């Protein structure tokens, strides 16, 4: 079931020359956790604000649960959308207790129902016992859970998070990501969150929209965004990679760094293309193998679970360096080795 | 253009924005009427006034402004500099004591000083009998004159310059003075060549505020016999009964106001001085005991003359007439004033909260402009606001009379409604600025969180926004209350028949040379005036000015 459908959303802020968001399309399924990912100014927060109703799109339509909530000349007020929001600064009402904050959106329930729902949500978020505290008496993580409890209380079909992990200590981040993912899944709601950190996406998102300058670059699962990036920007955004120019031939690519074996490469009907090869896709092989990439190790850096090598490719026509990640071993700067590429780590970039 | 219109029209569908535009229109009617008066025909009486009186008004107003500007500059800048840059005994005391003269409205200070320097005053009698000092009807010099008015105005209004300039000096980087010292500049040179030019925008802003008060004043110039535009407006309306001439004079007065505002804007220009890095608080320099004595003497002059002496004199007078004045009539007067001021305060706050919240919810440029427009009344002298409302209500009464048929007259003028409306126009800025600064400290996300949880705009305003800014709301109400309590020209023109306020009664007694009887009302006005002084001092301590 589709919870949110966005068709062709665009927004330009008054006084600005460029559009903050251009031609934005999205469908979010029930129960999904979707990330809007990009650098600051990419338009991800504007999308969030258009969904919540605090920004009016210039063009396009928005549907929630199949109901039109925004179109040219038609606009549903934020309070009538049933969309919960967890703000980056949590935006807890400082003059209300935890219970009052959580109960704020439950004004349609009678007193007993309201009490019951408050306890239920507080239990779900692990805040039982904090009912009477005021926001300033809570830690940052607790405040975030109150904000989440408050947004969940009226049972919204969709819940939006604005940069939920940016205010949290790195040490606690993993735990909090897990907690939030669990709470969302338990509550059965659908979530969209905005982030600039690929780690957030890889950790908890089911799918992510990568945005740049208001445009959508790719919508895919975290795994595919990493291993099958659509273009250079996405490839680089998700970690270190090598961009290699190559010509598809039978059984592989005639690349600048040497021959790379790949099945079906010949099916590509482009004369020249760019490959993104993740550093961990390279392996050192014996020189007598069919592998054709020869290099000299220029430097090495130890990162714990892997070692990063900068390798000067000797088999290429022009001088070219590649980055290679290997299990810590006995490679030394100056050594010459032969490399092979695992086909799975290769992605063909559009532009 | 079309697109912008489309955006505006889509916002107009919100009843909040529509209501805001209506409120702004209502509040700006007097201003629009006076501006319209620029093009109207003056008539014969106006020609007479223009030829025979206006030149004197122009000269007097100009000289008053010049004199007050110079004197408030000297008093305000010197006191703020000494208090900020030096450490000496009683410095803490002077920091706030120097604000106190602002609690004394100029007209009250004026007639009190006239009393102190009068031939029969205890001070003069004492000096005459013991030292043989006799300088004629007034001690030292004829205080009821243009120079006298300049001095009284400056003593009452220099705190504007003091407050703003001091806030500015406090923000200066201490590194700056270490730099000037390292470049070989002495303290006086650092002050004259660096601190003073840097503080210029602040100083001019303070002087402009003081001069606005001068242009607004009626009581002091009338009592001192200095003919200006405000006294001219009163004469035109009350003596000649000529509204046209009053409008024309209001237009002239507005030219001065406008010139003042433009001058202030112009000098500020694009100046936005960087306070410099490492802007730690200035290390005040300790003064030797001899230097401390001279600092204390310098600071005592404005405090004694601007506040303590006249206040003591007032208290003394009040004790003389205590039994005669504190009758039922006085309590009625007190109740009248307080009820009127409270009503005005509530009205202004309701409008201000509504407008500020609408701007917060719809922060589009035209909404912000409309809100700003509704605060312009503060630049209008009270007499001008009153004349604008007079014109509007006379016309409205005429229209309603025509509609309702003969025999029935619906009165608007001379009612509390007219007065409250006038205060709304005049003091909207005070209420609005206070509420807006309160709003600025509350994240808009709180409003949005409330709306996302299903609360309407009204519910959000009442249960989220309002509880969080209640301090600012209270401050706004208090400031308006106090301003209404001491307001004179506007109230004099628009008050209901035989309706008195504390300010009017004090002024009338003083005008009849019954200074002692004026004192109790004056003392109450001054005492309530302490509240904003307290608030200002507190805000300054937090560096919020």
mmCIF file of N, CA and C in Angstrom, chain B residues 283-366:
data_model
loop_
_atom_site.group_PDB
_atom_site.id
_atom_site.type_symbol
_atom_site.label_atom_id
_atom_site.label_comp_id
_atom_site.label_asym_id
_atom_site.label_seq_id
_atom_site.Cartn_x
_atom_site.Cartn_y
_atom_site.Cartn_z
ATOM 1 N N UNK B 283 37.748 45.754 30.547
ATOM 2 C CA UNK B 283 38.220 45.852 31.921
ATOM 3 C C UNK B 283 38.111 47.300 32.362
ATOM 4 N N UNK B 284 37.158 47.565 33.249
ATOM 5 C CA UNK B 284 37.026 48.935 33.719
ATOM 6 C C UNK B 284 38.274 49.298 34.507
ATOM 7 N N UNK B 285 38.717 50.546 34.310
ATOM 8 C CA UNK B 285 39.942 50.996 34.967
ATOM 9 C C UNK B 285 39.604 51.549 36.338
ATOM 10 N N UNK B 286 40.347 51.134 37.340
ATOM 11 C CA UNK B 286 40.083 51.659 38.681
ATOM 12 C C UNK B 286 40.569 53.095 38.781
ATOM 13 N N UNK B 287 39.781 53.922 39.455
ATOM 14 C CA UNK B 287 40.145 55.325 39.609
ATOM 15 C C UNK B 287 40.736 55.561 40.990
ATOM 16 N N UNK B 288 41.649 56.505 41.070
ATOM 17 C CA UNK B 288 42.166 56.896 42.377
ATOM 18 C C UNK B 288 41.048 57.586 43.150
ATOM 19 N N UNK B 289 41.258 57.775 44.434
ATOM 20 C CA UNK B 289 40.153 58.327 45.231
ATOM 21 C C UNK B 289 39.801 59.738 44.767
ATOM 22 N N UNK B 290 40.844 60.511 44.340
ATOM 23 C CA UNK B 290 40.513 61.867 43.881
ATOM 24 C C UNK B 290 39.730 61.822 42.573
ATOM 25 N N UNK B 291 40.178 60.933 41.699
ATOM 26 C CA UNK B 291 39.444 60.788 40.423
ATOM 27 C C UNK B 291 38.026 60.277 40.675
ATOM 28 N N UNK B 292 37.893 59.371 41.668
ATOM 29 C CA UNK B 292 36.571 58.835 41.973
ATOM 30 C C UNK B 292 35.627 59.949 42.395
ATOM 31 N N UNK B 293 36.147 60.866 43.193
ATOM 32 C CA UNK B 293 35.302 61.971 43.652
ATOM 33 C C UNK B 293 34.813 62.782 42.451
ATOM 34 N N UNK B 294 35.718 63.064 41.505
ATOM 35 C CA UNK B 294 35.249 63.858 40.365
ATOM 36 C C UNK B 294 34.278 63.059 39.508
ATOM 37 N N UNK B 295 34.508 61.742 39.379
ATOM 38 C CA UNK B 295 33.550 60.921 38.625
ATOM 39 C C UNK B 295 32.178 60.981 39.280
ATOM 40 N N UNK B 296 32.165 60.843 40.596
ATOM 41 C CA UNK B 296 30.887 60.855 41.307
ATOM 42 C C UNK B 296 30.197 62.206 41.162
ATOM 43 N N UNK B 297 30.986 63.264 41.202
ATOM 44 C CA UNK B 297 30.375 64.592 41.038
ATOM 45 C C UNK B 297 29.763 64.732 39.648
ATOM 46 N N UNK B 298 30.513 64.301 38.638
ATOM 47 C CA UNK B 298 30.004 64.406 37.261
ATOM 48 C C UNK B 298 28.686 63.644 37.113
ATOM 49 N N UNK B 299 28.659 62.422 37.670
ATOM 50 C CA UNK B 299 27.467 61.594 37.509
ATOM 51 C C UNK B 299 26.307 62.077 38.373
ATOM 52 N N UNK B 300 26.643 62.767 39.464
ATOM 53 C CA UNK B 300 25.588 63.215 40.369
ATOM 54 C C UNK B 300 24.768 64.340 39.759
ATOM 55 N N UNK B 301 25.403 65.160 38.928
ATOM 56 C CA UNK B 301 24.682 66.328 38.403
ATOM 57 C C UNK B 301 23.400 65.922 37.676
ATOM 58 N N UNK B 302 23.470 65.053 36.642
ATOM 59 C CA UNK B 302 22.206 64.712 35.973
ATOM 60 C C UNK B 302 21.238 63.966 36.891
ATOM 61 N N UNK B 303 21.780 63.149 37.784
ATOM 62 C CA UNK B 303 20.904 62.388 38.677
ATOM 63 C C UNK B 303 20.176 63.324 39.650
ATOM 64 N N UNK B 304 20.927 64.249 40.242
ATOM 65 C CA UNK B 304 20.309 65.167 41.211
ATOM 66 C C UNK B 304 19.309 66.095 40.527
ATOM 67 N N UNK B 305 19.766 66.731 39.432
ATOM 68 C CA UNK B 305 18.907 67.724 38.777
ATOM 69 C C UNK B 305 17.777 67.059 38.007
ATOM 70 N N UNK B 306 18.048 65.917 37.432
ATOM 71 C CA UNK B 306 17.046 65.270 36.595
ATOM 72 C C UNK B 306 16.066 64.449 37.403
ATOM 73 N N UNK B 307 16.482 64.028 38.592
ATOM 74 C CA UNK B 307 15.564 63.187 39.340
ATOM 75 C C UNK B 307 15.402 63.569 40.806
ATOM 76 N N UNK B 308 16.488 63.523 41.564
ATOM 77 C CA UNK B 308 16.348 63.546 43.020
ATOM 78 C C UNK B 308 15.727 64.844 43.538
ATOM 79 N N UNK B 309 16.297 66.001 43.120
ATOM 80 C CA UNK B 309 15.774 67.278 43.619
ATOM 81 C C UNK B 309 14.298 67.470 43.273
ATOM 82 N N UNK B 310 13.929 67.355 41.995
ATOM 83 C CA UNK B 310 12.501 67.545 41.708
ATOM 84 C C UNK B 310 11.615 66.526 42.405
ATOM 85 N N UNK B 311 12.116 65.300 42.546
ATOM 86 C CA UNK B 311 11.285 64.280 43.186
ATOM 87 C C UNK B 311 11.070 64.611 44.663
ATOM 88 N N UNK B 312 12.139 65.047 45.323
ATOM 89 C CA UNK B 312 12.007 65.437 46.736
ATOM 90 C C UNK B 312 11.036 66.610 46.876
ATOM 91 N N UNK B 313 11.180 67.556 45.944
ATOM 92 C CA UNK B 313 10.286 68.720 45.987
ATOM 93 C C UNK B 313 8.828 68.273 45.864
ATOM 94 N N UNK B 314 8.593 67.351 44.938
ATOM 95 C CA UNK B 314 7.237 66.845 44.730
ATOM 96 C C UNK B 314 6.710 66.173 45.979
ATOM 97 N N UNK B 315 7.573 65.336 46.577
ATOM 98 C CA UNK B 315 7.158 64.634 47.792
ATOM 99 C C UNK B 315 6.828 65.650 48.886
ATOM 100 N N UNK B 316 7.668 66.679 48.986
ATOM 101 C CA UNK B 316 7.449 67.712 49.987
ATOM 102 C C UNK B 316 6.086 68.377 49.765
ATOM 103 N N UNK B 317 5.828 68.770 48.517
ATOM 104 C CA UNK B 317 4.526 69.372 48.201
ATOM 105 C C UNK B 317 3.379 68.431 48.532
ATOM 106 N N UNK B 318 3.595 67.165 48.166
ATOM 107 C CA UNK B 318 2.527 66.193 48.396
ATOM 108 C C UNK B 318 2.170 66.118 49.885
ATOM 109 N N UNK B 319 3.203 66.176 50.741
ATOM 110 C CA UNK B 319 2.904 66.124 52.185
ATOM 111 C C UNK B 319 2.130 67.365 52.630
ATOM 112 N N UNK B 320 2.391 68.498 51.969
ATOM 113 C CA UNK B 320 1.686 69.732 52.351
ATOM 114 C C UNK B 320 0.177 69.619 52.116
ATOM 115 N N UNK B 321 -0.173 68.981 51.002
ATOM 116 C CA UNK B 321 -1.588 68.988 50.606
ATOM 117 C C UNK B 321 -2.251 67.641 50.839
ATOM 118 N N UNK B 322 -1.523 66.787 51.510
ATOM 119 C CA UNK B 322 -1.968 65.411 51.695
ATOM 120 C C UNK B 322 -3.460 65.320 52.036
ATOM 121 N N UNK B 323 -3.851 66.000 53.092
ATOM 122 C CA UNK B 323 -5.225 65.850 53.581
ATOM 123 C C UNK B 323 -6.246 66.463 52.631
ATOM 124 N N UNK B 324 -5.867 67.594 52.003
ATOM 125 C CA UNK B 324 -6.823 68.252 51.119
ATOM 126 C C UNK B 324 -7.069 67.454 49.842
ATOM 127 N N UNK B 325 -6.007 66.803 49.372
ATOM 128 C CA UNK B 325 -6.108 66.200 48.040
ATOM 129 C C UNK B 325 -6.648 64.770 48.069
ATOM 130 N N UNK B 326 -6.249 64.022 49.098
ATOM 131 C CA UNK B 326 -6.634 62.617 49.118
ATOM 132 C C UNK B 326 -8.094 62.437 49.531
ATOM 133 N N UNK B 327 -8.959 62.899 48.654
ATOM 134 C CA UNK B 327 -10.393 62.792 48.904
ATOM 135 C C UNK B 327 -10.981 61.793 47.931
ATOM 136 N N UNK B 328 -12.264 61.621 47.993
ATOM 137 C CA UNK B 328 -12.934 60.710 47.057
ATOM 138 C C UNK B 328 -12.629 61.096 45.618
ATOM 139 N N UNK B 329 -12.604 62.401 45.394
ATOM 140 C CA UNK B 329 -12.355 62.858 44.024
ATOM 141 C C UNK B 329 -11.017 62.323 43.521
ATOM 142 N N UNK B 330 -10.024 62.335 44.424
ATOM 143 C CA UNK B 330 -8.706 61.865 44.003
ATOM 144 C C UNK B 330 -8.728 60.365 43.723
ATOM 145 N N UNK B 331 -9.416 59.624 44.577
ATOM 146 C CA UNK B 331 -9.484 58.178 44.343
ATOM 147 C C UNK B 331 -10.207 57.879 43.042
ATOM 148 N N UNK B 332 -11.243 58.661 42.747
ATOM 149 C CA UNK B 332 -11.930 58.502 41.466
ATOM 150 C C UNK B 332 -10.976 58.744 40.305
ATOM 151 N N UNK B 333 -10.199 59.804 40.474
ATOM 152 C CA UNK B 333 -9.221 60.162 39.453
ATOM 153 C C UNK B 333 -8.243 59.002 39.222
ATOM 154 N N UNK B 334 -7.768 58.475 40.345
ATOM 155 C CA UNK B 334 -6.819 57.380 40.293
ATOM 156 C C UNK B 334 -7.433 56.171 39.584
ATOM 157 N N UNK B 335 -8.691 55.870 39.965
ATOM 158 C CA UNK B 335 -9.358 54.720 39.374
ATOM 159 C C UNK B 335 -9.551 54.934 37.864
ATOM 160 N N UNK B 336 -10.044 56.134 37.515
ATOM 161 C CA UNK B 336 -10.198 56.488 36.096
ATOM 162 C C UNK B 336 -8.925 56.198 35.320
ATOM 163 N N UNK B 337 -7.838 56.752 35.822
ATOM 164 C CA UNK B 337 -6.566 56.634 35.114
ATOM 165 C C UNK B 337 -6.149 55.182 34.978
ATOM 166 N N UNK B 338 -6.266 54.457 36.081
ATOM 167 C CA UNK B 338 -5.789 53.075 36.070
ATOM 168 C C UNK B 338 -6.669 52.195 35.183
ATOM 169 N N UNK B 339 -7.972 52.411 35.236
ATOM 170 C CA UNK B 339 -8.857 51.607 34.396
ATOM 171 C C UNK B 339 -8.601 51.919 32.926
ATOM 172 N N UNK B 340 -8.493 53.212 32.623
ATOM 173 C CA UNK B 340 -8.237 53.611 31.241
ATOM 174 C C UNK B 340 -6.920 53.008 30.742
ATOM 175 N N UNK B 341 -5.882 53.148 31.560
ATOM 176 C CA UNK B 341 -4.568 52.636 31.150
ATOM 177 C C UNK B 341 -4.592 51.113 31.009
ATOM 178 N N UNK B 342 -5.331 50.441 31.908
ATOM 179 C CA UNK B 342 -5.403 48.977 31.809
ATOM 180 C C UNK B 342 -6.122 48.556 30.535
ATOM 181 N N UNK B 343 -7.237 49.224 30.250
ATOM 182 C CA UNK B 343 -7.983 48.895 29.032
ATOM 183 C C UNK B 343 -7.102 49.086 27.802
ATOM 184 N N UNK B 344 -6.398 50.212 27.795
ATOM 185 C CA UNK B 344 -5.519 50.489 26.651
ATOM 186 C C UNK B 344 -4.452 49.418 26.548
ATOM 187 N N UNK B 345 -3.881 49.047 27.702
ATOM 188 C CA UNK B 345 -2.811 48.053 27.698
ATOM 189 C C UNK B 345 -3.329 46.725 27.150
ATOM 190 N N UNK B 346 -4.514 46.318 27.604
ATOM 191 C CA UNK B 346 -5.074 45.042 27.143
ATOM 192 C C UNK B 346 -5.343 45.101 25.638
ATOM 193 N N UNK B 347 -5.925 46.225 25.191
ATOM 194 C CA UNK B 347 -6.226 46.357 23.766
ATOM 195 C C UNK B 347 -4.950 46.254 22.925
ATOM 196 N N UNK B 348 -3.941 47.016 23.314
ATOM 197 C CA UNK B 348 -2.701 47.005 22.545
ATOM 198 C C UNK B 348 -2.105 45.605 22.533
ATOM 199 N N UNK B 349 -2.113 44.949 23.688
ATOM 200 C CA UNK B 349 -1.491 43.627 23.774
ATOM 201 C C UNK B 349 -2.253 42.613 22.912
ATOM 202 N N UNK B 350 -3.581 42.684 22.925
ATOM 203 C CA UNK B 350 -4.363 41.754 22.105
ATOM 204 C C UNK B 350 -4.004 41.935 20.627
ATOM 205 N N UNK B 351 -3.983 43.182 20.176
ATOM 206 C CA UNK B 351 -3.617 43.450 18.783
ATOM 207 C C UNK B 351 -2.187 42.993 18.502
ATOM 208 N N UNK B 352 -1.297 43.322 19.419
ATOM 209 C CA UNK B 352 0.119 43.026 19.194
ATOM 210 C C UNK B 352 0.355 41.520 19.138
ATOM 211 N N UNK B 353 -0.270 40.783 20.059
ATOM 212 C CA UNK B 353 -0.098 39.329 20.064
ATOM 213 C C UNK B 353 -0.635 38.744 18.765
ATOM 214 N N UNK B 354 -1.802 39.213 18.370
ATOM 215 C CA UNK B 354 -2.413 38.703 17.138
ATOM 216 C C UNK B 354 -1.527 38.998 15.930
ATOM 217 N N UNK B 355 -1.082 40.250 15.805
ATOM 218 C CA UNK B 355 -0.296 40.618 14.624
ATOM 219 C C UNK B 355 1.045 39.883 14.623
ATOM 220 N N UNK B 356 1.688 39.838 15.794
ATOM 221 C CA UNK B 356 2.999 39.178 15.855
ATOM 222 C C UNK B 356 2.867 37.688 15.523
ATOM 223 N N UNK B 357 1.788 37.070 15.980
ATOM 224 C CA UNK B 357 1.619 35.641 15.705
ATOM 225 C C UNK B 357 1.317 35.396 14.224
ATOM 226 N N UNK B 358 0.538 36.300 13.627
ATOM 227 C CA UNK B 358 0.249 36.152 12.200
ATOM 228 C C UNK B 358 1.536 36.260 11.383
ATOM 229 N N UNK B 359 2.392 37.229 11.758
ATOM 230 C CA UNK B 359 3.661 37.380 11.052
ATOM 231 C C UNK B 359 4.503 36.114 11.212
ATOM 232 N N UNK B 360 4.438 35.538 12.391
ATOM 233 C CA UNK B 360 5.193 34.329 12.687
ATOM 234 C C UNK B 360 4.703 33.150 11.839
ATOM 235 N N UNK B 361 3.395 33.108 11.644
ATOM 236 C CA UNK B 361 2.821 31.987 10.911
ATOM 237 C C UNK B 361 2.924 32.181 9.395
ATOM 238 N N UNK B 362 2.840 33.440 8.976
ATOM 239 C CA UNK B 362 2.939 33.753 7.533
ATOM 240 C C UNK B 362 4.066 34.746 7.319
ATOM 241 N N UNK B 363 5.314 34.304 7.372
ATOM 242 C CA UNK B 363 6.408 35.282 7.334
ATOM 243 C C UNK B 363 6.696 35.807 5.927
ATOM 244 N N UNK B 364 5.656 36.114 5.153
ATOM 245 C CA UNK B 364 5.887 36.680 3.826
ATOM 246 C C UNK B 364 6.166 38.167 3.944
ATOM 247 N N UNK B 365 6.809 38.691 2.897
ATOM 248 C CA UNK B 365 7.244 40.075 2.968
ATOM 249 C C UNK B 365 6.078 41.035 3.161
ATOM 250 N N UNK B 366 4.972 40.814 2.440
ATOM 251 C CA UNK B 366 3.894 41.803 2.539
ATOM 252 C C UNK B 366 3.197 41.734 3.896
#
